[in-house]
Amino acid sequence: MSKEVGTENRPDNTAFTQQRLPAWQPMLSAGIVIPGFVLIGLAFIGIGVALFVTSRNIQVLERDYTGVEKDSFCYGCSDLKVKNCKCNLNFTLDKLFEGPVFFYYGLSNYFQNYRQYGNSKDANQLSGDKEYFLEPDESCAPYERDGGVPIAPCGALPNSMFNDTFKLYQMVNGTRVEVPFDGKGISWWTDYNIKYRNPPGTPLKKAFEGTTKPPFWPRPAYELDTTDPSNNGFINQDFLVWMRRAALPDFRKLYRRITEGEYAKGLPAGKYTLVIGYNYPVRAFNGKKKVVFSNVSWMGGKNKFLGIAYLVIGSMCVVMSIVMLIVYAKFKFPDEE
Amino acid sequence: MLRRRLNRLLGGDERRVDSRTIYVGHQPSPTEAFIPPKFCDNRIVSSKYTVWNFLPKNLFEQFRRIANFYFLIIFLVQVIVDTPTSPVTSGLPLFFVITVTAIKQGYEDWLRHKADNEVNKNLVTVLEDGHRMRKESEKIKVGDVVEVDEDETFPCDLILLQSTRDDDTCFVTTASLDGESNHKTHYTVPETEKDLESLNATIECEQPQPDLYKFVGRMYIYKNDPEPAIRSLGPENLLLKGATLKNTQKICGVAVYTGMETKMALNYQGKSQKRSAVEKSINAFLLVYLCILVSKALVCTTLKYVWQSKPGQDEPWYNQKTQREKDTNLYLKMFTDFLSFMVLFNFIIPVSMYVTVEMQKFLGSFFITWDRDFFDPEIQEGALVNTSDLNEELGQVEYVFTDKTGTLTQNNMEFIECCIDGFQYKYRDADTELDGFSVTDGPLSKMHEKAGKEREELFLRALCLCHTVQVKEPTGLCQDQQNNLMDSLEGLMVDGGPPPQEQRGFIASSPDEVALVKGAMRYGFTFLGLESKKMKIKNRNNDIEMYELLHVLNFDPVRRRMSVIVQTKSGDKLLFCKGADSSIFPRVRQEEVEKIRVHVERNATEGYRTLCVAYKKLSINEYASADEGLQAARLALQDREEKLMAVYNQVETGMTLIGATAVEDRLQEEAAETMEALQGAGIKVWVLTGDKMETAKSTCYACRLFQRGTELLELTVRTLEDGVRKREERLHELLLEYHKKAVQDAPPIKPSVSRGWSRANQDYGFIIDGASLSLVFNSLESNSSRYKNLFLQICQNCTTVLCCRMAPLQKAQIVKMVKNSKGSPITLSIGDGANDVSMILEAHVGIGIKGKEGRQAVRNSDYAIPKLKHLKKLLLGHGHLYYVRIAHLVQYFFYKNLCFILPQFLYQFFCGYSQQPLYDAAYLTMYNICFTSMPILAYSLLEQHICVELLLDNATLYRGIAKNAMLRWVPFLYWTVLGVFHGLLFFFGVRYLFGNPALQDNGQVFGNWSYGTIVFTVLVFTVTLKLALDTRHWTWINHFVIWGSLAFYVFFSFFWGGIIWPFLKQQRLYFVFANMLSSVSAWLVIILLILLSLLPDILLVVLRKPCGPHSRQRKAGESGAGGSQSPRSSARPLLMRTFSDESNTVA
């Protein structure tokens, strides 16, 4: 066989060319799979229990305030003709709502993931490129210009920014004590610090010269937060939260955190009033609005799905390994070689 | 191609006549007005493109492929219509594919240009007005007189005018044209002027045609006489472009065909593309996926408008339409929406699959070329892959059609014995150990009797004269290399150490002739060579006899005989004829036939090739008329072949039979084992041969194709002619009888039975010969199809079918019949000679054996292997593996794209059918190109689910993948269901997680891109790990590629999301991936979904195990081992005797 005559035409004798590369040939045998399944199953059940318990311990307070029903506390405001309408949501906490408490607003049947809607913005404008202030991208249409004046920020997505306002009061001895809201750190760090940039120029108002506010906005971009000058323009935290489009039509977005003062540890038991500045219209498209108080754990907000899924899959694995064991015991482990 | 077509257009007027006129040396003929005819120049253009037309032409060619065109359309839709994904997502892969293909084709074309230039710019010597001019080869015009030196190749097709050899011949080797390395003799046009300058002649010859061995023409030589002298021109006067001048110092010739009209160029044409069954499956699957795609788009479009019809949904205040949108026609909007959905889901049909499949085939075929097991030390060559498109077809073969001579047997002829006047002369020593079979019925007693000395010598002279063998001449230094090569060739042909005088090299196109000449030499008659039409023979008394060779009546497969007419010294004109018994016996006096027929038939049953030798003394009148007839026929421009044939037939009558020869053709190495393995693999072997039935039958027995228990059903001339009835009636009767036996009475073949090794029921072998076959095919209209059907059914129920006495075309006919029969089985033809080319081209897979009969079979084959024994590994090893690989590749590709796109489809239900893509454009683009392409490519090149040795040992494993088992609808359905399951799991798993999008421990929420990225991450990991689960053969490459792909995905995602990309409009993935990884919930859901997706597969692997491949392998191994032994004893290897090379002169 190994006559080395005339080697020039003879194919190379390498493991690769002869398809003889050393190879690991794993066989999934019952001996590996059954213990593997038991292990995975137990691990999953463990994780599942942890998730389930964690999720159960998360406190959530959710209230719809669309005001569709007549007896609803915001019924009066749901008519859009009333400007600057305010309605009060009263609720009572029986025990301490552990902090830090996160305050979300939620919208449903609201398609932030609508393609044309999502694309209707000018990314260059939002990254502070002044060239695009006067010449907004045409994807912004029909929110590109307002009476010939370019809109900044242009587009449907910025234009429809959520503009209900919330103020939380605790009733302490008959007086309303305002619970301080923390508006910092509600958006992604990278969005706030890198991705979105204000146009160069101080004051900010000057940078927005020659543009007009989006038609739906009550105030121009540079006056979004009158209390904090650094929270204006395109790096306004509420704006950033809004600009991160929700994945599904029923969504919630972080509005404020309660991290300050005596409320840092949570909301103590007692009576509270949430004063809602009702501005955002949703009834036209059968939308719903809600507010959510929640605290979070290592796994994020309350989510029963994960814990249950892990428990189910974990037990499934264990059951299957038992079934396999029975099957193999009956058929006498045919692959013992 | 284009050039040729163009030429045809331009030279339209010239085309209309069926001959062309050439003015030798461009001298005007005195009779006609000189019109310089237009012929194409001598440029060989094998390249397809020029620098200028490369881009448009190549693009055009590429977009003619339906897949590329589809992707182009998608791309254009994306450019024109406002679609969800940017044109880049489909443009980039398309661009990549097109560029890679263009570069590959461009490179190949550049190589062709280089080769063309080498030929076209080669300097040649042209005689112009008596001056020798050096010219570039491409400037040769038809009519130029060209001078060629020894060892140069001819620059165009030339008519030989002048040779430096005395006998006005020259030697030529056509190795580069048809692979025949023997020297062929070509002749100058007889009696032309020695002085070419003053030669005034025209040549009228046929229009260019590709047959290398056919040429007819006439030369008119104008001297002072008013009537031109006419000379006939035949292929022996034509020197073909590409052939090389040998043993001749210099020749001059006139160019008759140039450039693309030379026979070489006309023969250079791509074979028709063969398409594999896998490709048909792919196309069927593609159609299914196209339907899925269209229905998805339709569903989405419909639902979109249903959804929008609800109040408030169509145009909520936050998402006002632009004026233009409002103005657009509703139906137009619907149509654009439909297109947008198509674009969104178009990734379900991946561009990259085509690239991957092509790459797999191209690279995979290297493993065949590289296989050292295919290397044959004798010819110093390994396997050759002419097309890589059919690799997987090798694993699907159901019928093997094999040639006998040179394929089953070695085509290494050995003179065994002869019979003169009914007396047997055995060259071998009688003591040599012989088979019982051959000795018993041989009239041994006659061994010692001898025919008369005169007859004996006449017979041997006939052997010495009646052939076209050339003696290899002692040559100069420059040819040493050539000689060495031939010496070694000779050394192989004559085993052992032949005595010095036998060192003489004979070269002939057919090894039978060499064997016969050598046989005669052993009895004392040595052929010394042909010199100026005189054949020299050294007889037993060492005297030199000279015979003048008057005519050679060439061999052709239809006549199955050849003759020479020679003139002895005494002036007698003798015709010697040798040929197959069937063609000789009717042409000799009948009383001699019987005693020789006995020998011939006995020899044939022993598996020898027999030839009968006859002679005839021609009277002067006879010769004169024969000579005249031959000359006339050779001059004929039309139907020359037919006319020649008629003359031949007329001359070759009334001969006297002298004797017969038997030449042994030994079986190929391991022929029997190979055939056995093929049958074990469930492949039906048909032997198609031009040989006699008896010879072929014995070969079949020797190859264990027929076994002792096999009942033979014969449908031959012999069984048809048994009585008074007409052949047709008998045929009808026999067919019905056999049909009843083999088809109706046979127990219905259950798949389980046929799969098992045990063959309890009766084996049938079917034998048919060419004449009966043509009867079957050409009988009356009404019966023909019915007979064909009966015949086919009988054949399909027989284990082996032997078709003997087949003309090449009949071989192809049979292959075609089986190919087109019910279930369209995959056929494979294997052969080594020019007569097998038609069946090689006809079958699904054509295999050439690099045998001794030239290279035509190899050139026309899809794969070429040195020996028959290599077929076993080619089919059972490589074929099986390639099939499994590509089948898995195809299924996996469809699966992974289904579960890729399904979530995107489902997402439409949650985003108002707005064509919002779920994944980022980069992911959409890269998924098939980078993230998931390499592991499957590595798998499809390296996977050995069962190791090669096991595959070779257990031929039955081959049955497991028969009938396209892995690409039928059931496995396809399994993969599709799996894809759907995974897709649903990915989407809804993440959907429920996003019931609360606050997934980070800082309470921040995730948006739609995070959603998509989580789904995509699960997807990439799942499909890669699914492949890892399927991989049975983990080489380091698999490890590298699988883990590397996953690592690359993670790395890429970080990188892509980690930088603000200046060229992107939207940085929508900015830090999405990193943020996702910071969420514990995201991690947990990814792990959960991956595991849950793979769970069914793991379960399936484990539960299938008890009845899975492993146990089946063992069972097959046991029965295979048992089975391979039992038949071995049943047939004695008839032809496997070992011969000592002792010389034994009988005389």
Tab-separated table of N, CA, C and O in Angstrom, chain A residues 26-96:
chain	number	residue	atom	x	y	z
A	26	PRO	N	-19.389	12.320	19.827
A	26	PRO	CA	-20.227	12.208	21.023
A	26	PRO	C	-21.473	11.391	20.719
A	26	PRO	O	-22.079	11.529	19.665
A	27	MET	N	-21.804	10.523	21.595
A	27	MET	CA	-23.073	9.822	21.473
A	27	MET	C	-23.888	10.187	22.700
A	27	MET	O	-23.451	9.977	23.828
A	28	LEU	N	-25.035	10.747	22.458
A	28	LEU	CA	-25.884	11.087	23.591
A	28	LEU	C	-26.506	9.789	24.094
A	28	LEU	O	-27.484	9.302	23.554
A	29	SER	N	-25.906	9.247	25.088
A	29	SER	CA	-26.450	7.996	25.600
A	29	SER	C	-27.286	8.295	26.833
A	29	SER	O	-27.207	9.370	27.426
A	30	ALA	N	-28.072	7.309	27.175
A	30	ALA	CA	-28.953	7.487	28.319
A	30	ALA	C	-28.140	7.775	29.573
A	30	ALA	O	-28.566	8.519	30.457
A	31	GLY	N	-26.940	7.183	29.620
A	31	GLY	CA	-26.103	7.379	30.788
A	31	GLY	C	-25.737	8.832	31.020
A	31	GLY	O	-25.474	9.250	32.151
A	32	ILE	N	-25.692	9.595	29.936
A	32	ILE	CA	-25.382	11.020	30.075
A	32	ILE	C	-26.668	11.819	30.203
A	32	ILE	O	-26.771	12.727	31.019
A	33	VAL	N	-27.631	11.458	29.380
A	33	VAL	CA	-28.806	12.310	29.260
A	33	VAL	C	-29.666	12.272	30.522
A	33	VAL	O	-30.137	13.307	30.998
A	34	ILE	N	-29.854	11.102	31.092
A	34	ILE	CA	-30.757	11.020	32.243
A	34	ILE	C	-30.219	11.820	33.437
A	34	ILE	O	-30.931	12.681	33.961
A	35	PRO	N	-28.969	11.606	33.841
A	35	PRO	CA	-28.470	12.458	34.926
A	35	PRO	C	-28.457	13.923	34.531
A	35	PRO	O	-28.746	14.803	35.360
A	36	GLY	N	-28.139	14.170	33.229
A	36	GLY	CA	-28.136	15.553	32.755
A	36	GLY	C	-29.497	16.190	32.914
A	36	GLY	O	-29.614	17.321	33.412
A	37	PHE	N	-30.493	15.454	32.536
A	37	PHE	CA	-31.845	15.978	32.656
A	37	PHE	C	-32.217	16.230	34.107
A	37	PHE	O	-32.826	17.241	34.426
A	38	VAL	N	-31.849	15.303	34.963
A	38	VAL	CA	-32.170	15.481	36.379
A	38	VAL	C	-31.505	16.745	36.896
A	38	VAL	O	-32.139	17.583	37.556
A	39	LEU	N	-30.219	16.897	36.530
A	39	LEU	CA	-29.487	18.069	37.004
A	39	LEU	C	-30.121	19.351	36.496
A	39	LEU	O	-30.378	20.287	37.262
A	40	ILE	N	-30.367	19.371	35.181
A	40	ILE	CA	-30.953	20.585	34.595
A	40	ILE	C	-32.314	20.848	35.215
A	40	ILE	O	-32.642	21.976	35.583
A	41	GLY	N	-33.081	19.782	35.358
A	41	GLY	CA	-34.416	19.937	35.932
A	41	GLY	C	-34.356	20.527	37.324
A	41	GLY	O	-35.072	21.494	37.643
A	42	LEU	N	-33.458	20.010	38.138
A	42	LEU	CA	-33.360	20.506	39.505
A	42	LEU	C	-32.898	21.953	39.519
A	42	LEU	O	-33.445	22.786	40.254
A	43	ALA	N	-31.920	22.249	38.668
A	43	ALA	CA	-31.420	23.621	38.607
A	43	ALA	C	-32.541	24.560	38.192
A	43	ALA	O	-32.722	25.645	38.776
A	44	PHE	N	-33.318	24.134	37.208
A	44	PHE	CA	-34.401	24.974	36.734
A	44	PHE	C	-35.456	25.174	37.814
A	44	PHE	O	-35.982	26.270	37.989
A	45	ILE	N	-35.751	24.100	38.515
A	45	ILE	CA	-36.749	24.237	39.577
A	45	ILE	C	-36.236	25.215	40.624
A	45	ILE	O	-36.970	26.087	41.100
A	46	GLY	N	-34.930	25.100	40.910
A	46	GLY	CA	-34.341	26.022	41.882
A	46	GLY	C	-34.488	27.457	41.423
A	46	GLY	O	-34.986	28.332	42.151
A	47	ILE	N	-34.073	27.712	40.184
A	47	ILE	CA	-34.170	29.080	39.648
A	47	ILE	C	-35.625	29.512	39.616
A	47	ILE	O	-35.971	30.644	39.984
A	48	GLY	N	-36.477	28.594	39.213
A	48	GLY	CA	-37.903	28.910	39.109
A	48	GLY	C	-38.480	29.329	40.442
A	48	GLY	O	-39.219	30.318	40.527
A	49	VAL	N	-38.123	28.596	41.491
A	49	VAL	CA	-38.620	28.940	42.823
A	49	VAL	C	-38.144	30.330	43.203
A	49	VAL	O	-38.923	31.180	43.660
A	50	ALA	N	-36.845	30.561	42.948
A	50	ALA	CA	-36.294	31.870	43.298
A	50	ALA	C	-37.024	32.976	42.553
A	50	ALA	O	-37.413	33.995	43.146
A	51	LEU	N	-37.247	32.754	41.264
A	51	LEU	CA	-37.918	33.765	40.452
A	51	LEU	C	-39.353	33.972	40.932
A	51	LEU	O	-39.835	35.108	41.045
A	52	PHE	N	-40.000	32.877	41.193
A	52	PHE	CA	-41.399	32.936	41.582
A	52	PHE	C	-41.561	33.715	42.888
A	52	PHE	O	-42.399	34.615	42.992
A	53	VAL	N	-40.697	33.359	43.845
A	53	VAL	CA	-40.772	34.036	45.147
A	53	VAL	C	-40.461	35.509	44.992
A	53	VAL	O	-41.181	36.386	45.494
A	54	THR	N	-39.393	35.787	44.231
A	54	THR	CA	-39.006	37.176	44.031
A	54	THR	C	-40.146	37.961	43.400
A	54	THR	O	-40.478	39.061	43.834
A	55	SER	N	-40.718	37.345	42.370
A	55	SER	CA	-41.771	38.048	41.651
A	55	SER	C	-42.971	38.303	42.553
A	55	SER	O	-43.599	39.357	42.497
A	56	ARG	N	-43.262	37.312	43.406
A	56	ARG	CA	-44.410	37.481	44.305
A	56	ARG	C	-44.180	38.581	45.309
A	56	ARG	O	-45.108	39.250	45.744
A	57	ASN	N	-42.921	38.771	45.678
A	57	ASN	CA	-42.628	39.775	46.697
A	57	ASN	C	-42.630	41.190	46.149
A	57	ASN	O	-42.561	42.145	46.910
A	58	ILE	N	-42.649	41.293	44.828
A	58	ILE	CA	-42.654	42.644	44.254
A	58	ILE	C	-44.050	43.231	44.397
A	58	ILE	O	-45.042	42.596	44.047
A	59	GLN	N	-44.074	44.438	44.954
A	59	GLN	CA	-45.382	45.073	45.152
A	59	GLN	C	-45.720	45.923	43.940
A	59	GLN	O	-44.869	46.628	43.407
A	60	VAL	N	-46.940	45.833	43.552
A	60	VAL	CA	-47.376	46.593	42.388
A	60	VAL	C	-48.709	47.253	42.701
A	60	VAL	O	-49.592	46.636	43.307
A	61	LEU	N	-48.822	48.508	42.312
A	61	LEU	CA	-50.095	49.185	42.428
A	61	LEU	C	-50.415	49.795	41.078
A	61	LEU	O	-49.651	50.594	40.553
A	62	GLU	N	-51.497	49.345	40.502
A	62	GLU	CA	-51.789	49.722	39.126
A	62	GLU	C	-53.171	50.344	39.071
A	62	GLU	O	-54.123	49.801	39.632
A	63	ARG	N	-53.317	51.503	38.456
A	63	ARG	CA	-54.628	52.147	38.354
A	63	ARG	C	-54.850	52.696	36.942
A	63	ARG	O	-53.970	53.362	36.392
A	64	ASP	N	-56.000	52.383	36.423
A	64	ASP	CA	-56.365	52.939	35.128
A	64	ASP	C	-56.992	54.307	35.346
A	64	ASP	O	-57.790	54.497	36.240
A	65	TYR	N	-56.573	55.274	34.526
A	65	TYR	CA	-57.182	56.597	34.720
A	65	TYR	C	-57.670	57.184	33.402
A	65	TYR	O	-57.757	58.401	33.258
A	66	THR	N	-58.000	56.303	32.474
A	66	THR	CA	-58.447	56.812	31.179
A	66	THR	C	-59.712	57.648	31.339
A	66	THR	O	-59.884	58.665	30.667
A	67	GLY	N	-60.579	57.195	32.213
A	67	GLY	CA	-61.797	57.961	32.445
A	67	GLY	C	-62.863	57.710	31.424
A	67	GLY	O	-63.564	58.640	30.989
A	68	VAL	N	-63.011	56.492	30.998
A	68	VAL	CA	-64.042	56.189	30.021
A	68	VAL	C	-65.395	56.073	30.716
A	68	VAL	O	-66.383	56.652	30.277
A	69	GLU	N	-65.378	55.321	31.839
A	69	GLU	CA	-66.636	55.138	32.558
A	69	GLU	C	-67.016	56.440	33.265
A	69	GLU	O	-66.166	57.232	33.658
A	70	LYS	N	-68.317	56.556	33.425
A	70	LYS	CA	-68.801	57.819	33.985
A	70	LYS	C	-68.385	57.996	35.440
A	70	LYS	O	-68.173	59.118	35.912
A	71	ASP	N	-68.296	56.851	36.143
A	71	ASP	CA	-67.956	56.977	37.558
A	71	ASP	C	-66.452	57.038	37.776
A	71	ASP	O	-65.987	57.063	38.908
A	72	SER	N	-65.708	57.032	36.698
A	72	SER	CA	-64.255	57.072	36.834
A	72	SER	C	-63.805	58.455	37.305
A	72	SER	O	-64.452	59.464	37.011
A	73	PHE	N	-62.728	58.431	38.052
A	73	PHE	CA	-62.292	59.707	38.637
A	73	PHE	C	-61.776	60.682	37.598
A	73	PHE	O	-61.663	61.859	37.861
A	74	CYS	N	-61.422	60.226	36.445
A	74	CYS	CA	-60.915	61.146	35.424
A	74	CYS	C	-61.916	61.346	34.298
A	74	CYS	O	-61.556	61.847	33.221
A	75	TYR	N	-63.164	60.947	34.573
A	75	TYR	CA	-64.153	61.038	33.508
A	75	TYR	C	-64.283	62.448	32.987
A	75	TYR	O	-64.372	62.685	31.783
A	76	GLY	N	-64.186	63.356	33.861
A	76	GLY	CA	-64.343	64.758	33.476
A	76	GLY	C	-63.248	65.229	32.547
A	76	GLY	O	-63.448	66.146	31.753
A	77	CYS	N	-62.127	64.647	32.675
A	77	CYS	CA	-61.001	65.126	31.871
A	77	CYS	C	-60.917	64.459	30.515
A	77	CYS	O	-60.174	64.902	29.644
A	78	SER	N	-61.622	63.330	30.369
A	78	SER	CA	-61.426	62.573	29.138
A	78	SER	C	-61.970	63.312	27.938
A	78	SER	O	-61.650	62.986	26.808
A	79	ASP	N	-62.784	64.290	28.186
A	79	ASP	CA	-63.213	65.149	27.091
A	79	ASP	C	-62.092	66.130	26.780
A	79	ASP	O	-61.648	66.882	27.636
A	80	LEU	N	-61.630	66.098	25.555
A	80	LEU	CA	-60.418	66.839	25.228
A	80	LEU	C	-60.619	68.352	25.215
A	80	LEU	O	-59.657	69.105	25.179
A	81	LYS	N	-61.895	68.727	25.219
A	81	LYS	CA	-62.110	70.171	25.115
A	81	LYS	C	-61.657	70.888	26.373
A	81	LYS	O	-61.328	72.070	26.356
A	82	VAL	N	-61.648	70.177	27.469
A	82	VAL	CA	-61.221	70.805	28.709
A	82	VAL	C	-59.704	70.893	28.710
A	82	VAL	O	-59.012	69.898	28.588
A	83	LYS	N	-59.227	72.117	28.826
A	83	LYS	CA	-57.776	72.287	28.828
A	83	LYS	C	-57.278	72.265	30.271
A	83	LYS	O	-57.994	72.642	31.201
A	84	ASN	N	-56.036	71.806	30.416
A	84	ASN	CA	-55.390	71.765	31.719
A	84	ASN	C	-56.263	71.110	32.773
A	84	ASN	O	-56.383	71.575	33.902
A	85	CYS	N	-56.879	70.079	32.384
A	85	CYS	CA	-57.752	69.364	33.302
A	85	CYS	C	-56.919	68.582	34.302
A	85	CYS	O	-55.885	68.025	33.961
A	86	LYS	N	-57.366	68.576	35.518
A	86	LYS	CA	-56.661	67.800	36.532
A	86	LYS	C	-57.651	66.848	37.176
A	86	LYS	O	-58.818	67.178	37.394
A	87	CYS	N	-57.218	65.659	37.491
A	87	CYS	CA	-58.064	64.770	38.249
A	87	CYS	C	-57.232	64.077	39.308
A	87	CYS	O	-56.020	63.947	39.152
A	88	ASN	N	-57.862	63.675	40.350
A	88	ASN	CA	-57.143	63.121	41.490
A	88	ASN	C	-57.410	61.636	41.608
A	88	ASN	O	-58.546	61.180	41.547
A	89	LEU	N	-56.345	60.929	41.820
A	89	LEU	CA	-56.463	59.492	42.070
A	89	LEU	C	-56.088	59.273	43.533
A	89	LEU	O	-54.968	59.569	43.949
A	90	ASN	N	-57.056	58.791	44.304
A	90	ASN	CA	-56.782	58.544	45.716
A	90	ASN	C	-56.578	57.061	45.925
A	90	ASN	O	-57.299	56.235	45.379
A	91	PHE	N	-55.591	56.753	46.711
A	91	PHE	CA	-55.412	55.351	47.051
A	91	PHE	C	-54.810	55.246	48.447
A	91	PHE	O	-54.208	56.182	48.960
A	92	THR	N	-55.008	54.075	48.991
A	92	THR	CA	-54.535	53.862	50.350
A	92	THR	C	-53.574	52.689	50.359
A	92	THR	O	-53.818	51.663	49.704
A	93	LEU	N	-52.467	52.869	51.026
A	93	LEU	CA	-51.528	51.765	51.186
A	93	LEU	C	-51.703	51.208	52.585
A	93	LEU	O	-51.674	51.954	53.568
A	94	ASP	N	-51.896	49.879	52.653
A	94	ASP	CA	-52.096	49.260	53.952
A	94	ASP	C	-50.797	49.028	54.684
A	94	ASP	O	-50.746	48.999	55.899
A	95	LYS	N	-49.773	48.838	53.907
A	95	LYS	CA	-48.473	48.615	54.537
A	95	LYS	C	-47.423	49.351	53.715
A	95	LYS	O	-47.719	49.905	52.652
A	96	LEU	N	-46.237	49.284	54.224
A	96	LEU	CA	-45.147	50.001	53.560
A	96	LEU	C	-44.932	49.460	52.145
A	96	LEU	O	-44.854	48.265	51.932
